[in-house]
Each structure stands twice: as C-alpha cells, then as structure tokens.
Short mmCIF file of C-alpha atoms (C1' of nucleotides) in Angstrom, two decimals:
data_model
loop_
_atom_site.label_atom_id
_atom_site.label_comp_id
_atom_site.label_asym_id
_atom_site.label_seq_id
_atom_site.Cartn_x
_atom_site.Cartn_y
_atom_site.Cartn_z
CA UNK B 173 -14.65 93.98 197.07
CA UNK B 174 -12.47 96.68 196.95
CA UNK B 175 -14.15 100.46 196.69
CA UNK B 176 -13.41 101.75 193.25
CA UNK B 177 -13.32 105.55 192.87
CA UNK B 178 -16.49 105.85 191.28
CA UNK B 179 -15.25 108.22 188.64
CA UNK B 180 -11.99 109.73 188.01
CA UNK B 181 -11.60 112.83 189.89
CA UNK B 182 -11.30 115.11 186.67
CA UNK B 183 -13.05 114.73 183.22
CA UNK B 184 -10.45 115.52 180.46
CA UNK B 185 -11.27 118.66 178.67
CA UNK B 186 -11.94 117.05 174.87
CA UNK B 187 -14.49 114.87 176.39
CA UNK B 188 -16.81 117.47 178.26
CA UNK B 189 -18.52 118.85 175.03
CA UNK B 190 -19.25 115.56 173.73
CA UNK B 191 -20.38 114.24 177.37
CA UNK B 192 -22.60 117.19 178.07
CA UNK B 193 -24.14 117.32 174.25
CA UNK B 194 -25.50 113.48 175.22
CA UNK B 195 -26.45 114.03 178.34
CA UNK B 196 -28.44 116.95 176.93
CA UNK B 197 -30.11 114.89 174.47
CA UNK B 198 -30.83 111.83 177.19
CA UNK B 199 -32.08 114.55 179.51
CA UNK B 200 -34.50 116.16 176.98
CA UNK B 201 -35.61 112.60 175.81
CA UNK B 202 -36.48 111.23 179.10
CA UNK B 203 -37.66 114.25 181.33
CA UNK B 204 -38.59 117.05 178.33
CA UNK B 205 -37.11 120.22 178.00
CA UNK B 206 -38.10 121.42 181.58
CA UNK B 207 -35.41 118.34 182.48
CA UNK B 208 -32.97 120.12 181.05
CA UNK B 209 -31.42 122.26 183.64
CA UNK B 210 -27.57 123.49 184.11
CA UNK B 211 -27.34 121.60 187.63
CA UNK B 212 -29.05 118.42 185.91
CA UNK B 213 -27.44 118.29 183.29
CA UNK B 214 -23.66 118.68 184.87
CA UNK B 215 -24.61 115.97 187.61
CA UNK B 216 -25.56 113.73 183.98
CA UNK B 217 -22.48 114.39 182.32
CA UNK B 218 -20.51 113.78 185.49
CA UNK B 219 -19.49 116.93 185.32
CA UNK B 220 -19.20 120.45 187.27
CA UNK B 221 -21.77 122.78 186.79
CA UNK B 222 -19.23 125.34 185.81
CA UNK B 223 -17.43 123.40 182.95
CA UNK B 224 -20.88 124.24 181.07
CA UNK B 225 -19.84 127.60 181.30
CA UNK B 226 -16.35 126.97 180.71
CA UNK B 227 -17.62 125.21 177.38
CA UNK B 228 -20.46 126.57 176.20
CA UNK B 229 -21.03 130.24 177.98
CA UNK B 230 -23.86 128.77 179.64
CA UNK B 231 -26.98 126.75 178.81
CA UNK B 232 -27.67 128.91 175.69
CA UNK B 233 -24.64 127.45 174.54
CA UNK B 234 -25.97 124.23 175.00
CA UNK B 235 -28.92 125.09 172.89
CA UNK B 236 -27.18 126.37 170.05
CA UNK B 237 -24.88 123.31 169.87
CA UNK B 238 -27.90 121.13 169.70
CA UNK B 239 -29.40 123.23 167.22
CA UNK B 240 -26.05 123.05 165.15
CA UNK B 241 -26.22 119.19 165.45
CA UNK B 242 -29.64 118.95 164.58
CA UNK B 243 -29.52 120.99 161.47
CA UNK B 244 -26.45 118.81 160.31
CA UNK B 245 -28.14 115.99 160.79
CA UNK B 246 -31.04 117.54 159.03
CA UNK B 247 -28.95 118.58 156.50
CA UNK B 248 -28.38 114.77 155.34
CA UNK B 249 -32.01 114.79 154.00
CA UNK B 250 -30.85 116.47 151.29
CA UNK B 251 -28.84 113.46 150.05
CA UNK B 252 -32.12 111.97 149.06
CA UNK B 253 -31.91 112.83 145.74
CA UNK B 254 -33.74 110.74 142.78
CA UNK B 255 -34.08 111.01 139.08
CA UNK B 256 -37.51 112.61 139.62
CA UNK B 257 -37.57 115.93 141.13
CA UNK B 258 -41.07 115.76 142.38
CA UNK B 259 -40.32 112.06 144.06
CA UNK B 260 -37.12 113.83 145.46
CA UNK B 261 -39.01 116.11 147.37
CA UNK B 262 -42.03 113.14 148.51
CA UNK B 263 -38.99 111.38 149.85
CA UNK B 264 -37.23 114.67 151.20
CA UNK B 265 -40.28 114.94 153.21
CA UNK B 266 -40.70 111.43 154.49
CA UNK B 267 -37.07 112.06 155.65
CA UNK B 268 -37.72 115.03 157.31
CA UNK B 269 -40.43 113.52 159.30
CA UNK B 270 -37.97 110.64 160.09
CA UNK B 271 -35.68 112.68 161.11
CA UNK B 272 -38.20 114.33 163.08
CA UNK B 273 -39.62 111.61 164.91
CA UNK B 274 -36.22 110.10 165.72
CA UNK B 275 -34.48 113.22 167.03
CA UNK B 276 -37.46 114.43 168.75
CA UNK B 277 -34.84 116.57 171.27
CA UNK B 278 -33.17 118.48 168.23
CA UNK B 279 -36.47 118.96 166.56
CA UNK B 280 -37.96 120.41 169.91
CA UNK B 281 -34.99 122.71 170.10
CA UNK B 282 -35.23 123.51 166.54
CA UNK B 283 -38.75 124.35 165.80
CA UNK B 284 -41.11 123.38 168.75
CA UNK B 285 -39.99 124.76 172.50
CA UNK B 286 -39.31 128.14 172.98
CA UNK B 287 -36.89 128.34 175.75
CA UNK B 288 -37.33 130.97 177.82
CA UNK B 289 -34.99 134.05 177.26
CA UNK B 290 -32.85 131.65 174.79
CA UNK B 291 -32.22 133.63 171.91
CA UNK B 292 -29.79 131.78 169.09
CA UNK B 293 -26.28 132.70 168.27
CA UNK B 294 -26.18 134.14 164.80
CA UNK B 295 -23.99 131.41 163.55
CA UNK B 296 -27.19 129.31 164.78
CA UNK B 297 -29.26 131.46 162.35
CA UNK B 298 -26.74 131.16 159.97
CA UNK B 299 -26.93 127.25 159.94
CA UNK B 300 -30.74 127.69 160.11
CA UNK B 301 -30.72 129.68 156.81
CA UNK B 302 -28.82 127.29 154.99
CA UNK B 303 -31.04 124.31 156.11
CA UNK B 304 -33.93 126.41 154.21
CA UNK B 305 -31.91 126.78 151.55
CA UNK B 306 -31.34 123.15 150.84
CA UNK B 307 -35.41 122.77 150.79
CA UNK B 308 -35.97 125.82 148.53
CA UNK B 309 -33.19 124.32 146.11
CA UNK B 310 -35.09 120.90 145.83
CA UNK B 311 -38.25 123.07 144.98
CA UNK B 312 -36.73 124.83 142.48
CA UNK B 313 -35.37 121.86 140.73
CA UNK B 314 -39.27 121.11 140.31
CA UNK B 315 -40.41 124.55 138.98
CA UNK B 316 -37.40 124.16 136.66
CA UNK B 317 -38.98 121.18 134.52
CA UNK B 318 -42.20 122.54 134.94
CA UNK B 319 -43.71 121.16 138.22
CA UNK B 320 -45.53 123.77 140.49
CA UNK B 321 -46.58 126.03 137.33
CA UNK B 322 -47.42 129.74 137.93
CA UNK B 323 -46.21 129.46 141.79
CA UNK B 324 -42.45 130.74 143.23
CA UNK B 325 -40.43 128.25 144.43
CA UNK B 326 -39.95 130.07 147.13
CA UNK B 327 -43.47 130.14 148.32
CA UNK B 328 -44.19 126.76 147.44
CA UNK B 329 -41.02 125.72 150.00
CA UNK B 330 -42.87 127.52 152.35
CA UNK B 331 -46.27 125.68 151.89
CA UNK B 332 -44.48 122.41 151.75
CA UNK B 333 -42.60 123.08 154.62
CA UNK B 334 -45.60 124.51 156.54
CA UNK B 335 -47.38 121.41 155.86
CA UNK B 336 -44.76 118.99 156.81
CA UNK B 337 -43.69 120.76 159.97
CA UNK B 338 -47.68 121.14 160.99
CA UNK B 339 -47.99 117.29 160.64
CA UNK B 340 -45.15 116.83 162.68
CA UNK B 341 -45.49 119.32 165.56
CA UNK B 342 -48.87 117.97 166.16
CA UNK B 343 -47.73 114.46 165.98
CA UNK B 344 -45.02 115.22 168.77
CA UNK B 345 -47.40 117.29 170.82
CA UNK B 346 -49.51 114.03 170.99
CA UNK B 347 -52.43 115.65 168.60
CA UNK B 348 -52.59 113.27 166.21
CA UNK B 349 -56.36 111.38 165.85
CA UNK B 350 -55.22 109.70 162.44
CA UNK B 351 -55.79 106.16 161.53
CA UNK B 352 -52.02 105.32 160.64
CA UNK B 353 -49.90 108.11 161.02
CA UNK B 354 -47.24 106.87 158.53
CA UNK B 355 -49.79 106.42 155.89
CA UNK B 356 -51.93 109.37 156.35
CA UNK B 357 -48.64 111.00 156.25
CA UNK B 358 -47.57 109.89 152.89
CA UNK B 359 -50.91 110.51 151.73
CA UNK B 360 -50.98 114.33 153.26
CA UNK B 361 -47.63 115.04 151.23
CA UNK B 362 -48.64 113.41 148.10
CA UNK B 363 -51.71 115.17 148.43
CA UNK B 364 -50.23 118.45 149.09
CA UNK B 365 -47.59 118.26 145.98
CA UNK B 366 -50.49 117.10 144.07
CA UNK B 367 -52.77 120.10 144.82
CA UNK B 368 -49.32 122.69 144.40
CA UNK B 369 -49.03 121.38 141.04
CA UNK B 370 -52.46 121.66 140.09
CA UNK B 371 -53.19 125.38 138.09
CA UNK B 372 -53.50 128.08 140.63
CA UNK B 373 -57.00 129.38 141.10
CA UNK B 374 -57.35 133.21 140.76
CA UNK B 375 -60.86 133.32 141.66
CA UNK B 376 -61.05 135.37 145.10
CA UNK Y 31 -54.78 168.88 193.23
CA UNK Y 32 -55.92 166.65 195.55
CA UNK Y 33 -54.07 163.38 196.23
CA UNK Y 34 -56.53 160.45 195.49
CA UNK Y 35 -56.10 157.04 196.56
CA UNK Y 36 -53.77 155.27 194.08
CA UNK Y 37 -56.34 152.34 193.98
CA UNK Y 38 -58.93 151.22 196.34
CA UNK Y 39 -57.41 149.34 199.16
CA UNK Y 40 -58.72 146.01 198.44
CA UNK Y 41 -59.60 144.72 195.06
CA UNK Y 42 -63.44 143.39 194.70
CA UNK Y 43 -63.56 139.22 194.47
CA UNK Y 44 -65.81 139.16 191.49
CA UNK Y 45 -63.36 141.78 189.47
CA UNK Y 46 -60.40 139.49 189.87
CA UNK Y 47 -60.68 136.72 187.85
CA UNK Y 48 -61.34 139.20 184.97
CA UNK Y 49 -58.44 141.35 185.83
CA UNK Y 50 -56.24 138.87 185.96
CA UNK Y 51 -57.15 137.29 182.50
CA UNK Y 52 -56.39 140.82 180.82
CA UNK Y 53 -53.34 141.07 182.73
CA UNK Y 54 -52.03 137.85 181.49
CA UNK Y 55 -52.96 138.27 177.85
CA UNK Y 56 -51.61 141.79 177.86
CA UNK Y 57 -48.05 140.52 179.60
CA UNK Y 58 -47.87 137.76 177.01
CA UNK Y 59 -48.64 140.18 174.30
CA UNK Y 60 -45.92 142.70 175.21
CA UNK Y 61 -42.97 140.34 176.43
CA UNK Y 62 -43.98 136.99 175.39
CA UNK Y 63 -44.62 133.56 177.27
CA UNK Y 64 -41.71 133.82 179.83
CA UNK Y 65 -43.30 137.83 180.77
CA UNK Y 66 -45.65 135.65 182.59
CA UNK Y 67 -45.11 135.38 186.12
CA UNK Y 68 -47.33 135.41 189.30
CA UNK Y 69 -45.51 138.39 190.50
CA UNK Y 70 -45.35 140.31 187.52
CA UNK Y 71 -49.37 139.23 186.88
CA UNK Y 72 -50.29 140.06 190.18
CA UNK Y 73 -48.43 143.56 189.78
CA UNK Y 74 -50.07 144.08 186.75
CA UNK Y 75 -53.40 143.02 187.46
CA UNK Y 76 -53.23 145.54 190.60
CA UNK Y 77 -53.68 142.25 192.75
CA UNK Y 78 -52.16 140.50 195.70
CA UNK Y 79 -49.92 137.44 194.08
CA UNK Y 80 -52.08 135.20 196.63
CA UNK Y 81 -55.47 135.93 195.14
CA UNK Y 82 -54.24 134.36 191.86
CA UNK Y 83 -53.95 130.94 194.23
CA UNK Y 84 -57.14 131.63 195.50
CA UNK Y 85 -59.24 132.32 192.60
CA UNK Y 86 -56.91 130.07 189.90
CA UNK Y 87 -55.23 128.07 192.00
CA UNK Y 88 -51.58 129.04 190.68
CA UNK Y 89 -50.21 129.65 187.51
CA UNK Y 90 -51.54 126.50 185.97
CA UNK Y 91 -55.04 127.70 186.79
CA UNK Y 92 -54.39 131.15 184.70
CA UNK Y 93 -53.31 129.09 181.58
CA UNK Y 94 -56.22 126.81 181.79
CA UNK Y 95 -58.53 129.86 181.60
CA UNK Y 96 -56.62 131.21 178.76
CA UNK Y 97 -56.90 127.84 177.01
CA UNK Y 98 -60.93 127.80 177.60
CA UNK Y 99 -61.14 131.48 176.71
CA UNK Y 100 -59.37 130.69 173.23
CA UNK Y 101 -61.17 127.68 172.63
CA UNK Y 102 -64.39 129.77 173.05
CA UNK Y 103 -63.27 132.27 170.53
CA UNK Y 104 -61.86 129.84 168.16
CA UNK Y 105 -65.26 127.97 168.44
CA UNK Y 106 -67.04 130.73 166.84
CA UNK Y 107 -65.13 130.22 163.13
CA UNK Y 108 -67.65 127.32 163.10
CA UNK Y 109 -70.30 129.75 162.40
CA UNK Y 110 -68.67 130.46 159.22
CA UNK Y 111 -70.84 128.00 157.30
CA UNK Y 112 -71.38 128.53 153.13
CA UNK Y 113 -73.40 126.61 150.82
CA UNK Y 114 -70.93 124.90 149.37
CA UNK Y 115 -69.25 122.57 151.93
CA UNK Y 116 -65.50 122.79 150.19
CA UNK Y 117 -65.84 126.62 150.09
CA UNK Y 118 -67.01 126.35 153.91
CA UNK Y 119 -63.86 124.60 154.80
CA UNK Y 120 -61.40 127.19 152.95
CA UNK Y 121 -63.66 129.99 154.71
CA UNK Y 122 -62.89 128.08 158.15
CA UNK Y 123 -59.15 127.95 157.33
CA UNK Y 124 -58.93 131.41 156.85
CA UNK Y 125 -60.88 132.13 159.99
CA UNK Y 126 -58.20 129.82 161.79
CA UNK Y 127 -55.75 132.07 160.69
CA UNK Y 128 -57.27 134.95 161.37
CA UNK Y 129 -57.96 133.96 165.10
CA UNK Y 130 -53.97 132.87 165.46
CA UNK Y 131 -52.69 136.23 164.37
CA UNK Y 132 -55.41 138.32 166.13
CA UNK Y 133 -55.16 136.38 169.15
CA UNK Y 134 -51.33 135.20 169.66
CA UNK Y 135 -51.26 134.85 173.17
CA UNK Y 136 -53.84 132.55 173.32
CA UNK Y 137 -53.02 130.79 170.24
CA UNK Y 138 -49.50 130.33 171.75
CA UNK Y 139 -51.16 129.16 175.17
CA UNK Y 140 -52.95 126.66 173.19
CA UNK Y 141 -50.98 125.20 170.41
CA UNK Y 142 -47.35 126.60 170.33
CA UNK Y 143 -45.71 127.27 173.98
CA UNK Y 144 -44.76 124.18 176.15
CA UNK Y 145 -44.99 126.01 179.77
CA UNK Y 146 -42.94 124.12 181.86
CA UNK Y 147 -44.63 122.02 183.96
CA UNK Y 148 -47.82 122.96 182.64
CA UNK Y 149 -50.84 119.93 182.37
CA UNK Y 150 -54.19 121.20 181.32
CA UNK Y 151 -56.71 120.38 183.51
CA UNK Y 152 -59.19 117.45 182.35
CA UNK Y 153 -62.05 120.10 181.70
CA UNK Y 154 -59.67 122.41 179.35
CA UNK Y 155 -58.90 118.71 177.70
CA UNK Y 156 -62.27 118.22 177.18
CA UNK Y 157 -62.67 121.72 175.43
CA UNK Y 158 -59.91 121.16 173.14
CA UNK Y 159 -61.32 117.96 172.02
CA UNK Y 160 -65.19 119.55 171.60
CA UNK Y 161 -62.64 122.28 169.10
CA UNK Y 162 -61.38 119.19 167.28
CA UNK Y 163 -64.86 117.76 166.41
CA UNK Y 164 -65.86 120.79 165.22
CA UNK Y 165 -63.60 120.57 162.53
CA UNK Y 166 -64.06 116.98 161.54
CA UNK Y 167 -67.58 117.65 161.28
CA UNK Y 168 -67.01 120.33 158.42
CA UNK Y 169 -64.98 118.05 156.70
CA UNK Y 170 -67.71 115.27 157.18
CA UNK Y 171 -69.91 117.65 155.45
CA UNK Y 172 -67.28 117.35 152.43
CA UNK Y 173 -67.11 113.73 152.55
CA UNK Y 174 -70.91 113.46 152.65
CA UNK Y 175 -71.22 115.35 149.24
CA UNK Y 176 -68.41 113.50 147.73
CA UNK Y 177 -65.44 115.66 148.34
CA UNK Y 178 -62.21 113.74 149.37
CA UNK Y 179 -63.30 110.59 147.91
CA UNK Y 180 -61.65 107.21 149.13
CA UNK Y 181 -60.43 109.31 152.17
CA UNK Y 182 -61.47 109.06 156.14
CA UNK Y 183 -62.79 112.33 156.95
CA UNK Y 184 -60.79 111.99 160.53
CA UNK Y 185 -57.85 111.55 158.66
CA UNK Y 186 -58.65 114.50 156.24
CA UNK Y 187 -59.16 116.81 159.27
CA UNK Y 188 -55.99 115.87 160.98
CA UNK Y 189 -54.15 116.42 157.40
CA UNK Y 190 -56.09 119.78 157.18
CA UNK Y 191 -55.27 121.04 160.75
CA UNK Y 192 -51.75 120.04 160.12
CA UNK Y 193 -51.23 121.83 157.24
CA UNK Y 194 -53.12 125.45 158.38
CA UNK Y 195 -51.54 125.10 162.16
CA UNK Y 196 -47.64 124.40 160.49
CA UNK Y 197 -48.37 127.51 158.37
CA UNK Y 198 -49.40 129.29 161.30
CA UNK Y 199 -46.88 127.97 163.52
CA UNK Y 200 -43.82 129.19 161.43
CA UNK Y 201 -45.76 132.40 160.74
CA UNK Y 202 -46.00 133.47 164.36
CA UNK Y 203 -42.32 132.03 165.29
CA UNK Y 204 -41.31 134.51 162.55
CA UNK Y 205 -40.13 131.91 160.28
CA UNK Y 206 -42.12 132.77 156.81
CA UNK Y 207 -40.11 133.51 153.62
CA UNK Y 208 -43.04 134.08 151.54
CA UNK Y 209 -43.71 136.86 149.40
CA UNK Y 210 -47.27 137.78 150.45
CA UNK Y 211 -48.27 135.81 153.71
CA UNK Y 212 -51.86 136.10 152.83
CA UNK Y 213 -52.16 135.30 149.25
CA UNK Y 214 -49.82 132.14 149.47
CA UNK Y 215 -51.70 131.11 152.72
CA UNK Y 216 -54.80 131.15 150.69
CA UNK Y 217 -53.41 129.22 147.88
CA UNK Y 218 -52.18 127.10 150.03
CA UNK Y 219 -55.33 125.88 151.77
CA UNK Y 220 -56.68 125.79 148.12
CA UNK Y 221 -53.66 123.34 147.16
CA UNK Y 222 -54.38 120.93 149.86
CA UNK Y 223 -57.79 120.75 149.75
CA UNK Y 224 -57.79 120.22 145.52
CA UNK Y 225 -54.84 117.75 146.36
CA UNK Y 226 -56.79 115.75 149.21
CA UNK Y 227 -59.80 115.93 146.52
CA UNK Y 228 -58.05 114.14 144.17
CA UNK Y 229 -57.58 110.55 143.73
CA UNK Y 230 -55.64 108.58 146.48
CA UNK Y 231 -52.37 107.26 144.70
CA UNK Y 232 -51.86 104.02 145.98
CA UNK Y 233 -48.62 102.93 144.34
CA UNK Y 234 -45.89 102.62 147.03
"C1'" DG J 254 11.59 113.29 188.55
"C1'" DG J 255 10.03 117.20 189.86
"C1'" DC J 256 7.58 122.00 188.76
"C1'" DC J 257 4.45 125.19 187.22
"C1'" DA J 258 0.83 127.04 184.33
"C1'" DT J 259 -3.58 125.22 182.50
"C1'" DA J 260 -7.93 124.09 183.80
"C1'" DG J 261 -12.11 121.05 186.17
"C1'" DT J 262 -14.04 120.57 190.64
"C1'" DA J 263 -16.97 122.26 194.90
"C1'" DG J 264 -19.43 125.53 197.21
"C1'" DA J 265 -21.20 129.80 198.42
"C1'" DA J 266 -24.27 133.41 196.82
"C1'" DC J 267 -27.46 136.54 194.06
"C1'" DG J 268 -31.73 137.18 192.26
"C1'" DT J 269 -35.78 135.16 190.07
"C1'" DC J 270 -39.04 131.97 189.70
"C1'" DG J 271 -43.35 129.13 191.34
"C1'" DT J 272 -45.56 127.92 195.81
"C1'" DT J 273 -47.02 128.14 200.68
"C1'" DC J 274 -48.02 129.87 205.31
"C1'" DT J 275 -48.63 133.84 208.49
"C1'" DA J 276 -50.87 137.37 210.24
"C1'" DT J 277 -53.44 141.75 209.47
"C1'" DA J 278 -57.18 144.33 207.99
"C1'" DA J 279 -60.75 145.62 204.84
"C1'" DT J 280 -64.95 143.80 203.44
"C1'" DT J 281 -70.06 142.01 203.62
"C1'" DG J 282 -74.01 140.06 205.55
"C1'" DA J 283 -76.62 139.15 209.36
"C1'" DT P 263 -72.55 146.65 215.41
"C1'" DC P 264 -70.52 142.16 215.37
"C1'" DA P 265 -68.92 138.01 213.24
"C1'" DA P 266 -67.54 135.79 209.02
"C1'" DT P 267 -65.01 136.49 204.51
"C1'" DT P 268 -61.23 137.26 202.35
"C1'" DA P 269 -57.92 140.26 199.71
"C1'" DT P 270 -53.19 141.64 201.40
"C1'" DA P 271 -48.11 142.13 202.71
"C1'" DG P 272 -44.62 139.63 203.46
"C1'" DA P 273 -41.51 136.10 204.87
"C1'" DA P 274 -40.21 131.63 203.52
"C1'" DC P 275 -38.97 127.50 200.77
"C1'" DG P 276 -36.40 124.96 196.73
"C1'" DA P 277 -34.75 125.18 192.36
"C1'" DC P 278 -33.22 127.79 188.34
"C1'" DG P 279 -29.29 130.40 185.37
"C1'" DT P 280 -25.26 132.60 186.61
"C1'" DT P 281 -21.01 134.40 188.82
"C1'" DC P 282 -17.10 134.03 191.73
"C1'" DT P 283 -13.49 132.23 194.79
"C1'" DA P 284 -10.69 128.67 196.60
"C1'" DC P 285 -8.94 124.25 195.86
"C1'" DT P 286 -6.53 120.73 193.58
"C1'" DA P 287 -5.84 117.41 189.50
"C1'" DT P 288 -3.86 117.20 185.23
"C1'" DG P 289 -0.47 117.65 181.29
"C1'" DG P 290 3.70 119.68 179.46
"C1'" DC P 291 8.39 121.04 179.63
"C1'" DC P 292 13.04 121.19 181.75
#
DNA sequence: GGCCATAGTAGAACGTCGTTCTATAATTGA
DNA sequence: TCAATTATAGAACGACGTTCTACTATGGCC
C-alpha cells in the first residue's frame, strides 16, 4: 500500500484555533489539567508549538479561550425560563450542574483549578461578570414577586451559587459520599431555596 | 561589630521538619501555591534542597504534611459542642469557615488547589476520611433528635459541607459580591439548615 | 503560469521546575 | 579519638513556558 503523507504539510490558518481548542479540551479530559502543556497541545492538534503563540499568545491565551467558550456555553442555561420564578431557579441550578458535569474541563478552568501564573485577561473577566449578572437576574425575578422576603437579591444569588458550586466542586474532586448524587443534589437545591425563602432569623 | 556567622553551618536534623513546614506555609501565604517550589522552600527554611528529600521524600511529602497538619487543626472545630444539636451544627459551620480563612494555605492545599502531579498518600486520605466522619457525627446527632426528618445523615452532611465549602471557596477565590460576608454566611448556614429541616418535597 | 509576501514549521536555546546523584564536610555517639 | 550519620553544595536530567531564527509551504496577484 502506498505511503500516504501522515498529514498535510501545513495546517490552514483558519483551522488552527478550533483544532487547538478541541485538543486542549481533549487533553484535559484525558490527563487532567497537568496534561495541558504547550508541547503536548501542539502535538495533539497536529500543529507547531509556535502556532499556539501566533494564534493565542501562549498558554494563557488558550486558557482564556476555554474560559470564554465555557461562559458562552454556561450562558445558555439562562434560557431555562419557566413561568414560576422559583421553579426557574431550581431548573437553572440543575442545568448549572449538568453543564459542569458535561463540560468538566471547561468548569475546571473556570472555577476549580488555579493554573500557575495564569491571570485571566480583562475581556475574560468581563464575560465572567456578565455570567453572574444572569444569575442575579434570575434571583431578582424571584424577589420581585416576593420570594426570599427581606433578603438582598445579590446576597441570595451569592448564597445559591455558593451552594451549587460547592456541591459540584466536591463532586468533581471525587469527594461525594451521598447515596444518589442526582437526587441528593435536587433535594439540596430545593432545601436551600426553601431555607432562603423562610423568614430571616435575627437572633444572634 | 563582630561578624557573627550568618547561620550555623549545619541545621540540626530534628529542627528541619518544622522549619520546612513553617517556610512552606509562609511561602504560600506570601506568593500563593505557585511560590511553593523545592528550591525556594529550602532557601526560605535555611536548609539544603536535599534535606527536603531526606525528611519528606520530596515536594509531595511536604504537601502531605500540610494536609495532615490542616486536618488536625480542623478537627478541633469538632469541639464546638453545645447542648442543642442544631446550634452545634451552626457553630461548627462558622468555625469551619473561620479555620479556612485563618489558615488559607492549609485550606488551599486541602480542598482548593490541585498541585500538579500530587496524589495524597494513603495515610493522608485516611486522616481526611476521619475528618468527614466528625462532620457526619455532628449531623447524626441532629437526625437522632428528629432534625432533618426523612433524610439520610450522610446525605445531609454532604449537602451541608457542600454549602459551606462552596461559600468559602468562592470567598477565597475572590468571587464574592455579598454586602456583608460574615452576616451573609451566617444567614446562609441558617437557611440551609432550615431548608434541610423542612419536609422533603417528593414532587418531580 | 510564475512571483512574492504571508505565515506555519522545525529546532535550538534560556531559565525554571522536580528530582537524583555525587563528593565533601560537619556532627554525633561509642 | 575514631567511625558512622547525615546535612550540604553542586552538577546533571528531562520537562516545562517561552523566544528566536532559518526554512519552506501556501495563497493571492499580475
């Protein structure tokens, strides 16, 4: 059989970003955050290491791209809008966890792993802040109709996010002793929302 | 003035472990997890890099030591025992956060940062598991007196831990938009426990 | 169809990392 | 005092992110 060239000698410029991004996510999925090295990334994408610097400005640029991509994916959970504001919040939380578990590499870069020396670009921070605004909006819809009486919607958003993130973080880290992860999570979200909807206890 | 030798030419063996441990925590506090390198650690402790291998078996051994030390510190929050089982749980959660904020380096190693290539030693995992047993014990005391009706104490422990860890994690990562972090945390813990104490909603 | 600017590639190189190994010298106990 | 420990200094290895250089494949234009 004829020896076909292992690969076109040069990768087209417009294909490089998507190839690198796909390779980065595949590498992280298979080997974890530590598997994401520039050399391995280039090898996996079938691209020269230099191309990563030409197109992303280095490893940090790749991480920024994963962040932005992840927030774009996550933003779609805002579409979960039901009539009832509170039900929307439950559905949103469920979708948040679904996203985190389905896109662990994204979630790891976004909220779990601190890559050494990586500081997100300003644009990345902006996208992240917009993501939080979506959540606060969902909560605000609730407070507008009288849910979470006596509480600030920003505080409630922070509290709900903390709860969901905490559950997901421990789950991804492999620290989950619950009997049925899905059910326990749903019960958890319901309980947190119920508790936040209860009147504030002012006792010290 | 007389030139006193900058340091004894050799560090006594028995002093090395504590010197290294202290230096490790100081380095992490000042420069973050990425500042914790073997060479910097040895320099800071006034010790030869080789000593870290002789006494800890490498960087992983230092991380293990921090883990074990951290769980020992954390275990003291179990001493927070009040008559009322539910109040104990609230106090324990507050103490958990106090520990995390007061010993950020410990907490970072234990639950936040994934150090590349680091896998905790078996003994470290054992100590960690014992820590979780303390928490489950606290929750079990509640279920024994009728709090959290219809729920498994293991599940409730997982849920409460997720909530507290999530809040602390976002706080340490600098992602906290709440108005008053202390008060919002206390309200959060109260709300989570209240919600988990409410009857289970079996509707799908 | 041929030419040239663009841009991907290969590879060496620098300083850093964790780690191992060597030889030396300080300390300690018998 | 002598010998066994053991901390130290330093070179070395492979891998990391990053930069630079020389080379060459590609695509647009005349």
